Coordinates of N, CA and C in Angstrom, one line a residue:
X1 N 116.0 91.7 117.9 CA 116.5 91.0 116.7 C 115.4 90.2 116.1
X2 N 115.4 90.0 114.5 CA 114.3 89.5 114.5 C 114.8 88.6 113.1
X3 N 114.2 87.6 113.5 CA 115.1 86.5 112.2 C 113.4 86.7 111.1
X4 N 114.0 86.5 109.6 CA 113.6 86.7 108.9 C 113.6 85.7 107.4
X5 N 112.8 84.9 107.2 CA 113.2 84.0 106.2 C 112.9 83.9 104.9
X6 N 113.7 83.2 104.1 CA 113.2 83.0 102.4 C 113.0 81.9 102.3
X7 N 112.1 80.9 101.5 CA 111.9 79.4 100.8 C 111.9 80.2 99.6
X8 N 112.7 79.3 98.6 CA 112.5 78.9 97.1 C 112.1 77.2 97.1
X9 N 111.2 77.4 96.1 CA 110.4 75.9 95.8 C 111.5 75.9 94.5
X10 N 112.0 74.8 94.2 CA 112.9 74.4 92.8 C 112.9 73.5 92.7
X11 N 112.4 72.7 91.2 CA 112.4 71.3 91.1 C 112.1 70.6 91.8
X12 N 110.5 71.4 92.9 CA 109.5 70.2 93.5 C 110.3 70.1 94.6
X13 N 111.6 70.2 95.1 CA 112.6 70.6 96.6 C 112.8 71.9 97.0
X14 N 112.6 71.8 98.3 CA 112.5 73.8 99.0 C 114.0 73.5 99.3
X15 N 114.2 74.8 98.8 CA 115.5 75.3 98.9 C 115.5 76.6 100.2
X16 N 116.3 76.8 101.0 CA 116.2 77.9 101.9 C 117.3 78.7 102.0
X17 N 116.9 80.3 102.7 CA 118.2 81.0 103.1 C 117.4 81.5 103.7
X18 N 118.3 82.3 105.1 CA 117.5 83.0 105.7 C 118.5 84.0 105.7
X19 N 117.9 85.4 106.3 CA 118.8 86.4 106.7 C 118.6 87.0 108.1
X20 N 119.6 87.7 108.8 CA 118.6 88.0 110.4 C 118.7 89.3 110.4
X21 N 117.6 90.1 110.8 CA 117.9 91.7 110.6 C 118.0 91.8 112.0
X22 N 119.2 92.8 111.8 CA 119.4 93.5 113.4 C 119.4 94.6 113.7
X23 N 119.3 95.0 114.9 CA 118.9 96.4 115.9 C 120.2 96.7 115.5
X24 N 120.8 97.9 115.1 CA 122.0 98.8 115.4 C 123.4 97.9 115.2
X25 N 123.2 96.8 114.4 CA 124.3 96.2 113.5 C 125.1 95.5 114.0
X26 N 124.4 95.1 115.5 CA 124.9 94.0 116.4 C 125.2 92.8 115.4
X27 N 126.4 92.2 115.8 CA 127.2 91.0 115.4 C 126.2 89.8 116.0
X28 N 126.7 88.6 115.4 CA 125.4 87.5 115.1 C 126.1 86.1 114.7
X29 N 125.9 85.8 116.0 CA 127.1 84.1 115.9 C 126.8 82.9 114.8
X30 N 127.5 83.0 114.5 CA 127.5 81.7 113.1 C 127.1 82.4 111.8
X31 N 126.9 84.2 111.5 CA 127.0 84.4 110.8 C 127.9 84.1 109.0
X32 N 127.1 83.7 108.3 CA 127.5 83.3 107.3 C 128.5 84.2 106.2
X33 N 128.5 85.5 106.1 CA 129.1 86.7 105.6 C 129.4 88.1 106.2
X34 N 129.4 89.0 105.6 CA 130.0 90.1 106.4 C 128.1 91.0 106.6
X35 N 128.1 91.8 107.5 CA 126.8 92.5 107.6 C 126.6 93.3 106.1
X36 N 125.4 93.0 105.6 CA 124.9 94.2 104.5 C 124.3 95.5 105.0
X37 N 124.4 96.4 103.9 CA 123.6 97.5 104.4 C 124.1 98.3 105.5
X38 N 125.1 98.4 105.7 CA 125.5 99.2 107.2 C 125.6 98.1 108.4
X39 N 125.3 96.9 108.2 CA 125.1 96.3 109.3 C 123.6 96.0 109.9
X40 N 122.9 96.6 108.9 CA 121.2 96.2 109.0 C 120.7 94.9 109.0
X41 N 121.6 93.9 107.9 CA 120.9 92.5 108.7 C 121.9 91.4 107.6
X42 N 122.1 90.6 108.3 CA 123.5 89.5 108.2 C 123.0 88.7 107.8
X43 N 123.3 87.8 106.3 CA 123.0 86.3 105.9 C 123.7 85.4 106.8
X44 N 122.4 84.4 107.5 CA 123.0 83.0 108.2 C 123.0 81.8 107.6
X45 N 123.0 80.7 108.5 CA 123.1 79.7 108.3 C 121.5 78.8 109.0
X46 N 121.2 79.4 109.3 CA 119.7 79.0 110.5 C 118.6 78.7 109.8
X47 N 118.8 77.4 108.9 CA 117.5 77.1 108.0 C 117.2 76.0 108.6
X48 N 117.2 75.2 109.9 CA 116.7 73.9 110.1 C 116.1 73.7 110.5
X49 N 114.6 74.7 110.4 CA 113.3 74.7 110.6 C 112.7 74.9 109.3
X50 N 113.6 75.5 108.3 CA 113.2 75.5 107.2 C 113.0 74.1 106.6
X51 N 114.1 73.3 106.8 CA 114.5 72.4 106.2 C 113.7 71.2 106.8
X52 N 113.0 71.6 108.2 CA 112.4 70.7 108.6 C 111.0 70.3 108.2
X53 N 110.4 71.6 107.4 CA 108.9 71.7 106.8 C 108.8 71.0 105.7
X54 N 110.5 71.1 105.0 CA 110.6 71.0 103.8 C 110.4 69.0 103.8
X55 N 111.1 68.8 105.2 CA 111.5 67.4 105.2 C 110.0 66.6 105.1
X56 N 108.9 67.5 106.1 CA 107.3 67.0 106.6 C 106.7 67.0 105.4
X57 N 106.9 67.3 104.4 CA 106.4 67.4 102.9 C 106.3 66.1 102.4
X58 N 107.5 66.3 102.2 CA 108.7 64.7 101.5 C 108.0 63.5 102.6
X59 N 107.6 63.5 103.6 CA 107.4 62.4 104.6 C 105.5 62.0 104.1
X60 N 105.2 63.1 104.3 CA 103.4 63.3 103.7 C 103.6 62.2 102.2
X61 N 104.3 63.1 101.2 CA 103.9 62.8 100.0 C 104.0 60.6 100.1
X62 N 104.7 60.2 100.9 CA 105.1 58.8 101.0 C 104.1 58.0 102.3
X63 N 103.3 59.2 102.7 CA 102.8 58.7 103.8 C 101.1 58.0 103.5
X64 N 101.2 56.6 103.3 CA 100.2 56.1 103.0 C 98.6 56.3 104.1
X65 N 99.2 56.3 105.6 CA 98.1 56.3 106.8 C 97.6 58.0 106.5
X66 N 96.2 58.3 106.8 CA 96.0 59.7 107.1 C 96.3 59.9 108.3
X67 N 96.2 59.4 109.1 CA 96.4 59.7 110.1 C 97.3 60.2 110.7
X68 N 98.6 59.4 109.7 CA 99.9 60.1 110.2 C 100.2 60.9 109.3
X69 N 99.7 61.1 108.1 CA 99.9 61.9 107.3 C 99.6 63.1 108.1
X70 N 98.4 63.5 108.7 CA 98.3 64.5 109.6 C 98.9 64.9 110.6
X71 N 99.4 63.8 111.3 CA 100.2 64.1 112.0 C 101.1 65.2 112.1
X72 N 102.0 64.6 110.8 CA 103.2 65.5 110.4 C 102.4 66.6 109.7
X73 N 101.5 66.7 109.3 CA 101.2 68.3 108.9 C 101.3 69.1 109.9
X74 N 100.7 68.6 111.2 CA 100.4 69.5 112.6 C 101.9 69.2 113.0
X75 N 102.8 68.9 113.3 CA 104.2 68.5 113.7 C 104.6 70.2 113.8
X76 N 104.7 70.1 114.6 CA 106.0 71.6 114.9 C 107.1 71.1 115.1
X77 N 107.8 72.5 114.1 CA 109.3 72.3 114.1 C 110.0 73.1 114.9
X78 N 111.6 73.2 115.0 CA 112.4 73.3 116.2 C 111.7 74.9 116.4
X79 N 111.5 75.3 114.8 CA 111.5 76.8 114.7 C 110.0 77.4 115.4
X80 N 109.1 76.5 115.8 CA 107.6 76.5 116.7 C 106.7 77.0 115.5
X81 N 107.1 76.5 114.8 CA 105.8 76.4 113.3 C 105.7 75.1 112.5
X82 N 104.4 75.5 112.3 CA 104.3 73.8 111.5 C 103.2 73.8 110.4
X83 N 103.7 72.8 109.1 CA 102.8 73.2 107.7 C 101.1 73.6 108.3
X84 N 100.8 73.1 109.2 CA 99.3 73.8 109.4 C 99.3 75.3 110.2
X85 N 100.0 75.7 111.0 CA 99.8 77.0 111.1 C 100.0 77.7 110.3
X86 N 100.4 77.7 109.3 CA 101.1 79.0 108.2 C 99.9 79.6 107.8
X87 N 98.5 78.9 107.5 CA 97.4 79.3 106.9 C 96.4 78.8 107.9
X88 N 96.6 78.6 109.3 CA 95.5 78.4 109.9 C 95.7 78.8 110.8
X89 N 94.0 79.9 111.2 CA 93.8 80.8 112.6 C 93.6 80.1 113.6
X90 N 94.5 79.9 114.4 CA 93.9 79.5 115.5 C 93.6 80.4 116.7
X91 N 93.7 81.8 116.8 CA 93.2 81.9 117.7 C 91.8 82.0 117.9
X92 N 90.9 82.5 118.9 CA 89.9 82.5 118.9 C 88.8 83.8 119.1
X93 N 89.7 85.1 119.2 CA 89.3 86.2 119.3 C 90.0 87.2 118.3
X94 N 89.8 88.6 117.5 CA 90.5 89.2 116.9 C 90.5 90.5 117.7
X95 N 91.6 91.2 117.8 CA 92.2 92.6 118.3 C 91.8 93.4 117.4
X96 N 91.5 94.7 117.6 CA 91.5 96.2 116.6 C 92.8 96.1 116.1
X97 N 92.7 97.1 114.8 CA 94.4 97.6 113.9 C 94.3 98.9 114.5
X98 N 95.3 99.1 115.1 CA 95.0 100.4 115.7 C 95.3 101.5 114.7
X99 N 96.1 101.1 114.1 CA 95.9 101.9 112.6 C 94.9 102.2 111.4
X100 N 94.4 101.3 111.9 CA 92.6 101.0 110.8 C 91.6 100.7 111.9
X101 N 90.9 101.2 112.9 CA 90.0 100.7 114.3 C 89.1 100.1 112.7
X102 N 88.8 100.2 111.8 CA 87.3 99.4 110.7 C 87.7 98.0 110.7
X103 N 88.9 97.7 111.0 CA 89.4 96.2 110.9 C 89.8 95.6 112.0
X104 N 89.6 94.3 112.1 CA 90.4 93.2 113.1 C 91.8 92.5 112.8
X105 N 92.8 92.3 113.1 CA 93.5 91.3 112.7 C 93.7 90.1 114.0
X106 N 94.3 89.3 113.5 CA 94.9 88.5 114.5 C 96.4 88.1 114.8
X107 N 96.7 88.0 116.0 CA 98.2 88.6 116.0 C 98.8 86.9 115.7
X108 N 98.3 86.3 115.9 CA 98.5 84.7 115.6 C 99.3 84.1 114.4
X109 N 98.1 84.9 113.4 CA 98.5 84.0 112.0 C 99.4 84.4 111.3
X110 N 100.0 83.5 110.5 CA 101.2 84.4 110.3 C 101.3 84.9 108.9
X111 N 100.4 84.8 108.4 CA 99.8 85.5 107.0 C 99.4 86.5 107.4
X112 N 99.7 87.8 106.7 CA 99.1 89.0 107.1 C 98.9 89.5 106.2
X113 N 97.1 90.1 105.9 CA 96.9 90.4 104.5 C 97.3 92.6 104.1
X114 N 97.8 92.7 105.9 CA 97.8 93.9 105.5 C 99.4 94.5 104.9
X115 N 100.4 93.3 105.0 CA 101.9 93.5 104.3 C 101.6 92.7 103.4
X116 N 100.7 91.4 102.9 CA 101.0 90.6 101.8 C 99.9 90.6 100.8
X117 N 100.0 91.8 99.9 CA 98.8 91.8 99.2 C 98.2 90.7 98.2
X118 N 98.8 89.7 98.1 CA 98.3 88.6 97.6 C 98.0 87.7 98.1
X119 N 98.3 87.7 99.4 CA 97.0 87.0 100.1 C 95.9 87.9 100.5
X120 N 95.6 89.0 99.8 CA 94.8 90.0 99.9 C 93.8 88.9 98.7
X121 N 94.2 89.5 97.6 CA 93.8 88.7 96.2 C 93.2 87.6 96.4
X122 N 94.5 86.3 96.9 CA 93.7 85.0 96.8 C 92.5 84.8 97.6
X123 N 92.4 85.4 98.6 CA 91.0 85.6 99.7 C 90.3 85.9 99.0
X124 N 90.0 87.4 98.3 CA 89.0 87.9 97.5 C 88.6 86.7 96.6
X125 N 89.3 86.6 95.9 CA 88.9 85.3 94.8 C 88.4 84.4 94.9
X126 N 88.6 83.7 96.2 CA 87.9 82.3 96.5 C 86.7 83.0 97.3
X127 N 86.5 84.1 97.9 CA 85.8 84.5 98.4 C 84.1 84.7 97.8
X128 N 85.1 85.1 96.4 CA 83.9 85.6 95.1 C 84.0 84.2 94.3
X129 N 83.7 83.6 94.8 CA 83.9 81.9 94.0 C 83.1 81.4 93.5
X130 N 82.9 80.2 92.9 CA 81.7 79.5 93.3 C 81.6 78.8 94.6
X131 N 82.6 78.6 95.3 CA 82.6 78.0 96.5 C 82.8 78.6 98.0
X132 N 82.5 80.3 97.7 CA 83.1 81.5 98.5 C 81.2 82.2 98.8
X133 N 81.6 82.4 99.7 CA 80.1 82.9 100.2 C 79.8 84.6 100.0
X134 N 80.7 85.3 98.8 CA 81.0 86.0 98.4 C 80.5 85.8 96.8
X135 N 80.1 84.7 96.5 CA 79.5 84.6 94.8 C 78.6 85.2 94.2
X136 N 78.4 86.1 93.8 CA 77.4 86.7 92.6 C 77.5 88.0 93.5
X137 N 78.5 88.5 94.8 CA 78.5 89.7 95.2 C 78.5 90.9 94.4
X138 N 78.4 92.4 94.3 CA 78.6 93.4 93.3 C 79.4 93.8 93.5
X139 N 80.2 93.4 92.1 CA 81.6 94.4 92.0 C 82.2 95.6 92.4
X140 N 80.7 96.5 92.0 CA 80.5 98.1 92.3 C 80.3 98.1 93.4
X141 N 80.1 99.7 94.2 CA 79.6 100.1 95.2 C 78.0 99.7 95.1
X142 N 77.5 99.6 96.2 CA 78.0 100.1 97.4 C 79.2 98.4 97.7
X143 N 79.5 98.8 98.6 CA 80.6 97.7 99.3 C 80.2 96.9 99.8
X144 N 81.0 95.8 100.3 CA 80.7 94.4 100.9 C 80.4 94.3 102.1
X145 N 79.0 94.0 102.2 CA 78.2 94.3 103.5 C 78.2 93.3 104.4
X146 N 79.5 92.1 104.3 CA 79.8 91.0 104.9 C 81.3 91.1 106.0
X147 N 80.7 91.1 107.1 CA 82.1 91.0 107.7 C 83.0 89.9 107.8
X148 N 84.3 90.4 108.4 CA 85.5 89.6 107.9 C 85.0 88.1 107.9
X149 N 84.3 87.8 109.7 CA 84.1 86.9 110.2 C 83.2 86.0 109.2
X150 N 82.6 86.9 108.2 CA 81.4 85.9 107.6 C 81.6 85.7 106.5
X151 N 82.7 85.9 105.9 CA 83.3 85.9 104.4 C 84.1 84.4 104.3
X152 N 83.5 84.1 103.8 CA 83.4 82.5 103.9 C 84.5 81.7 102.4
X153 N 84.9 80.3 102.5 CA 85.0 79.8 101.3 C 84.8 78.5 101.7
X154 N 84.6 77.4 101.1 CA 83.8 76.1 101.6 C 83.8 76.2 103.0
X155 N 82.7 77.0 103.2 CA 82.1 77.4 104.2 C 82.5 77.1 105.7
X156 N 84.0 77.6 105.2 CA 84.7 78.2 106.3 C 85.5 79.5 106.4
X157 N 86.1 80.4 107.2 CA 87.1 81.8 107.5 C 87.6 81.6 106.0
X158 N 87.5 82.5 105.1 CA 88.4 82.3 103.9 C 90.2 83.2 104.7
X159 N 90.0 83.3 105.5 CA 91.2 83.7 105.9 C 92.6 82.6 105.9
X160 N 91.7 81.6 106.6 CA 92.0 79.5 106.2 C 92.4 79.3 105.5
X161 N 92.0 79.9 104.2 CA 91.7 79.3 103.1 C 92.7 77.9 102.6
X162 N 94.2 78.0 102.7 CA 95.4 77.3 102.9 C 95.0 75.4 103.5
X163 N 94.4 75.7 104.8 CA 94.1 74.9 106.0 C 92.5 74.3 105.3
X164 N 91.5 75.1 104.8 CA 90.5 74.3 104.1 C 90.6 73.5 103.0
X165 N 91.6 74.0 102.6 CA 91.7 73.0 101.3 C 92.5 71.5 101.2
X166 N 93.4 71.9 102.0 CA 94.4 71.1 102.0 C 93.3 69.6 103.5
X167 N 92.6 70.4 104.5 CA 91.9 69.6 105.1 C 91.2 68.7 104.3
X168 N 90.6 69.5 103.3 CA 89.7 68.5 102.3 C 90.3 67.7 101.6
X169 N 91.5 67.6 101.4 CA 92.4 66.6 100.4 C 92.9 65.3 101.4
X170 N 92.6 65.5 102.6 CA 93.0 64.6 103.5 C 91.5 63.7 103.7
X171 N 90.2 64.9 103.8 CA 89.1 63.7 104.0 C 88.2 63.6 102.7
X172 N 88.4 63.8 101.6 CA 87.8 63.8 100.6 C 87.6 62.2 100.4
X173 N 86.4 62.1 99.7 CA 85.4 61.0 99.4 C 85.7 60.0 98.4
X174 N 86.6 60.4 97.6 CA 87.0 60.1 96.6 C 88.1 58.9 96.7
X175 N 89.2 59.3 97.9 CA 90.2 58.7 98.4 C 91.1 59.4 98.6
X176 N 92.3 59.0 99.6 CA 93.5 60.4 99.9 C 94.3 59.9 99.4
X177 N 94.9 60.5 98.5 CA 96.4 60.5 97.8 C 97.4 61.1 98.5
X178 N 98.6 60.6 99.0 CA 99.7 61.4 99.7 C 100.2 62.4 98.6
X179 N 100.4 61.6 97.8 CA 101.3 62.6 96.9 C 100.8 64.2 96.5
X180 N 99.2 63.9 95.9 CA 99.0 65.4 95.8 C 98.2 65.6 96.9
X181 N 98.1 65.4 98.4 CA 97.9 65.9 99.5 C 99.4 67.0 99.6
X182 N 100.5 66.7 99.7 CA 102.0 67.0 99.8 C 101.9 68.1 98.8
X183 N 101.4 68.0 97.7 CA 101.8 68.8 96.6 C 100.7 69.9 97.1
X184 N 99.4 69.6 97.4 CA 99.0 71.3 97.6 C 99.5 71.7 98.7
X185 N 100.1 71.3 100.0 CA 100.5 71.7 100.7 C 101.6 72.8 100.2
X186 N 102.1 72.3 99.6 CA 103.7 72.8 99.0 C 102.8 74.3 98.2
X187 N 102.4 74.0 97.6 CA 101.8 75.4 96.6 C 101.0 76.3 97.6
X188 N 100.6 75.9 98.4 CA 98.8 77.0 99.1 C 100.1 77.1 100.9
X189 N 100.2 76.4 101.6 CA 101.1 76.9 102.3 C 102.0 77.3 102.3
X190 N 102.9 76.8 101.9 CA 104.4 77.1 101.8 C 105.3 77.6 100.7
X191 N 104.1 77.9 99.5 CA 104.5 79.0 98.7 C 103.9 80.2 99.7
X192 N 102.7 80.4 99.4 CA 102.0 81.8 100.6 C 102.8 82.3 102.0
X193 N 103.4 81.6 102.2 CA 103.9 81.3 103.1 C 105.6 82.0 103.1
X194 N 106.4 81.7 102.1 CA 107.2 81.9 100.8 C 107.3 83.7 100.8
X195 N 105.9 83.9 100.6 CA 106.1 85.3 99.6 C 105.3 86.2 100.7
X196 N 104.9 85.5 101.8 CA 105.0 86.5 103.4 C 106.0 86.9 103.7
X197 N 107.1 85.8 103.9 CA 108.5 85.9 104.7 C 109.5 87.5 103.6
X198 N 109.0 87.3 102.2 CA 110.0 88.0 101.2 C 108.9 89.5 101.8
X199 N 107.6 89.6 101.8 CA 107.3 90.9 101.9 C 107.3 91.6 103.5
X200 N 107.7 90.7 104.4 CA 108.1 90.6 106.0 C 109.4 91.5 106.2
X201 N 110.5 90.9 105.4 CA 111.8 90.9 105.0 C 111.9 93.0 104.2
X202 N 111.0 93.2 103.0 CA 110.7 93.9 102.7 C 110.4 95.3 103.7
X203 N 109.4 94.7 104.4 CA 109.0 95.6 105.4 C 109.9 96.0 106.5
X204 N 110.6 95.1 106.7 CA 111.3 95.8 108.0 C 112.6 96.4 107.5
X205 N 112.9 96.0 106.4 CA 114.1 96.7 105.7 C 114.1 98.4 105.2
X206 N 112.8 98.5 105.1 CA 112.1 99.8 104.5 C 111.9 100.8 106.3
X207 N 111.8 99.9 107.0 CA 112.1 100.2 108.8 C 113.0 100.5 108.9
X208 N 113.9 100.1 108.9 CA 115.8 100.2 109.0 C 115.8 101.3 108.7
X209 N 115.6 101.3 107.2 CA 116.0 102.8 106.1 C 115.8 104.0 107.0
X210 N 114.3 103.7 107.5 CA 113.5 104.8 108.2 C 114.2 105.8 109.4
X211 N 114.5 104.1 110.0 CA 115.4 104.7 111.1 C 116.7 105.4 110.6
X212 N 117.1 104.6 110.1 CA 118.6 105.8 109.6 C 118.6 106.9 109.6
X213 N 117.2 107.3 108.6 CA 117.3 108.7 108.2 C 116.9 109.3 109.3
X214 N 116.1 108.7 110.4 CA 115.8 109.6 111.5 C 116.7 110.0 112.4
X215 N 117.9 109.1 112.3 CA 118.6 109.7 113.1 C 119.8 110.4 112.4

């Protein structure tokens, strides 16, 4: 069984629903409505991890200490995620795609640029930046003779990219403002973040189908 979630950002408040897709149209306690699709996957009620990211936001934007403002960035929720892992690698080694042996992923993060093509995009972009170690690269062939590991954006993993920026809003020189600390969190995490869970959702539904027909 595999729970599966949506955030809508609306009027600056995350709104949530989730749905749970299931194996063979198993029934699902505290279900909210009747099964869709044959019984392929049930709208719940199971947002209070949603609601808990949503809350760490609202707490940041008011949070005058950095300290604790960071705190609650790193804060894991009941659901064992927290506004800094959504765009930050933490592990420390990457695995083959056994489907692609030319690439690495990591099974960790929870952005995956090989279902979410726009976090395909925003990587490239910052990549090819002025602040991407990727700048004045050639468009044309031949191809990018930089591996994953070394494809940089302020001169860190642009894989991060989420977790470097938002870092920098916390120690920037200038001064930390909670407010738009909170606010890019809300746009670079937790939108990205957002539009993983909908092409997640996508993907395993497109699974389901598969199976049907196979059997």
């Amino acid at each position: 069984m595999t729970g599966i979630s949506k955030l809508v950002s609306a009027s600056g408040l995350l709104l949530a629903t989730t749905t749970q897709l299931y194996n063979r149209g198993a029934a699902v306690e505290g279900a909210a409505s009747s099964p869709l699709n044959g019984g392929s996957y049930t709208p719940t009620t199971d947002v209070d991890y949603i609601v808990g990211l949503s809350e760490l936001i609202a707490a940041i934007s008011n949070e005058t200490s950095i300290i604790d403002g960071q705190a609650r960035y790193q804060q894991v929720t009941p659901g064992g995620i927290s506004l800094e892992s959504i765009t930050l690698d933490t592990t420390t080694t990457d695995t083959t795609d056994t489907n692609n042996p030319d690439t690495t992923v990591n099974p960790d993060n929870y952005l995956d640029d090989r279902t979410n093509p726009l976090y395909s995009i925003y990587m490239y972009a910052l990549w090819r930046s002025h602040f991407g170690s990727g700048n004045g690269a050639s468009v044309n062939p031949p191809p990018n003779t930089q591996s994953r590991d070394e494809m940089k954006f302020l001169d860190e993993t642009v894989d991060n990219y989420g977790h470097t920026i938002i870092a920098d809003e916390f120690e920037k020189t200038s001064g930390y403002n909670p407010r738009l600390t909170a606010e890019t969190i809300r746009v670079t995490n937790m939108w990205m973040g957002t539009v993983q869970s909908l092409y997640d959702a996508a993907e395993l539904c497109a699974e389901a189908v598969k199976g049907e027909g196979a059997g």
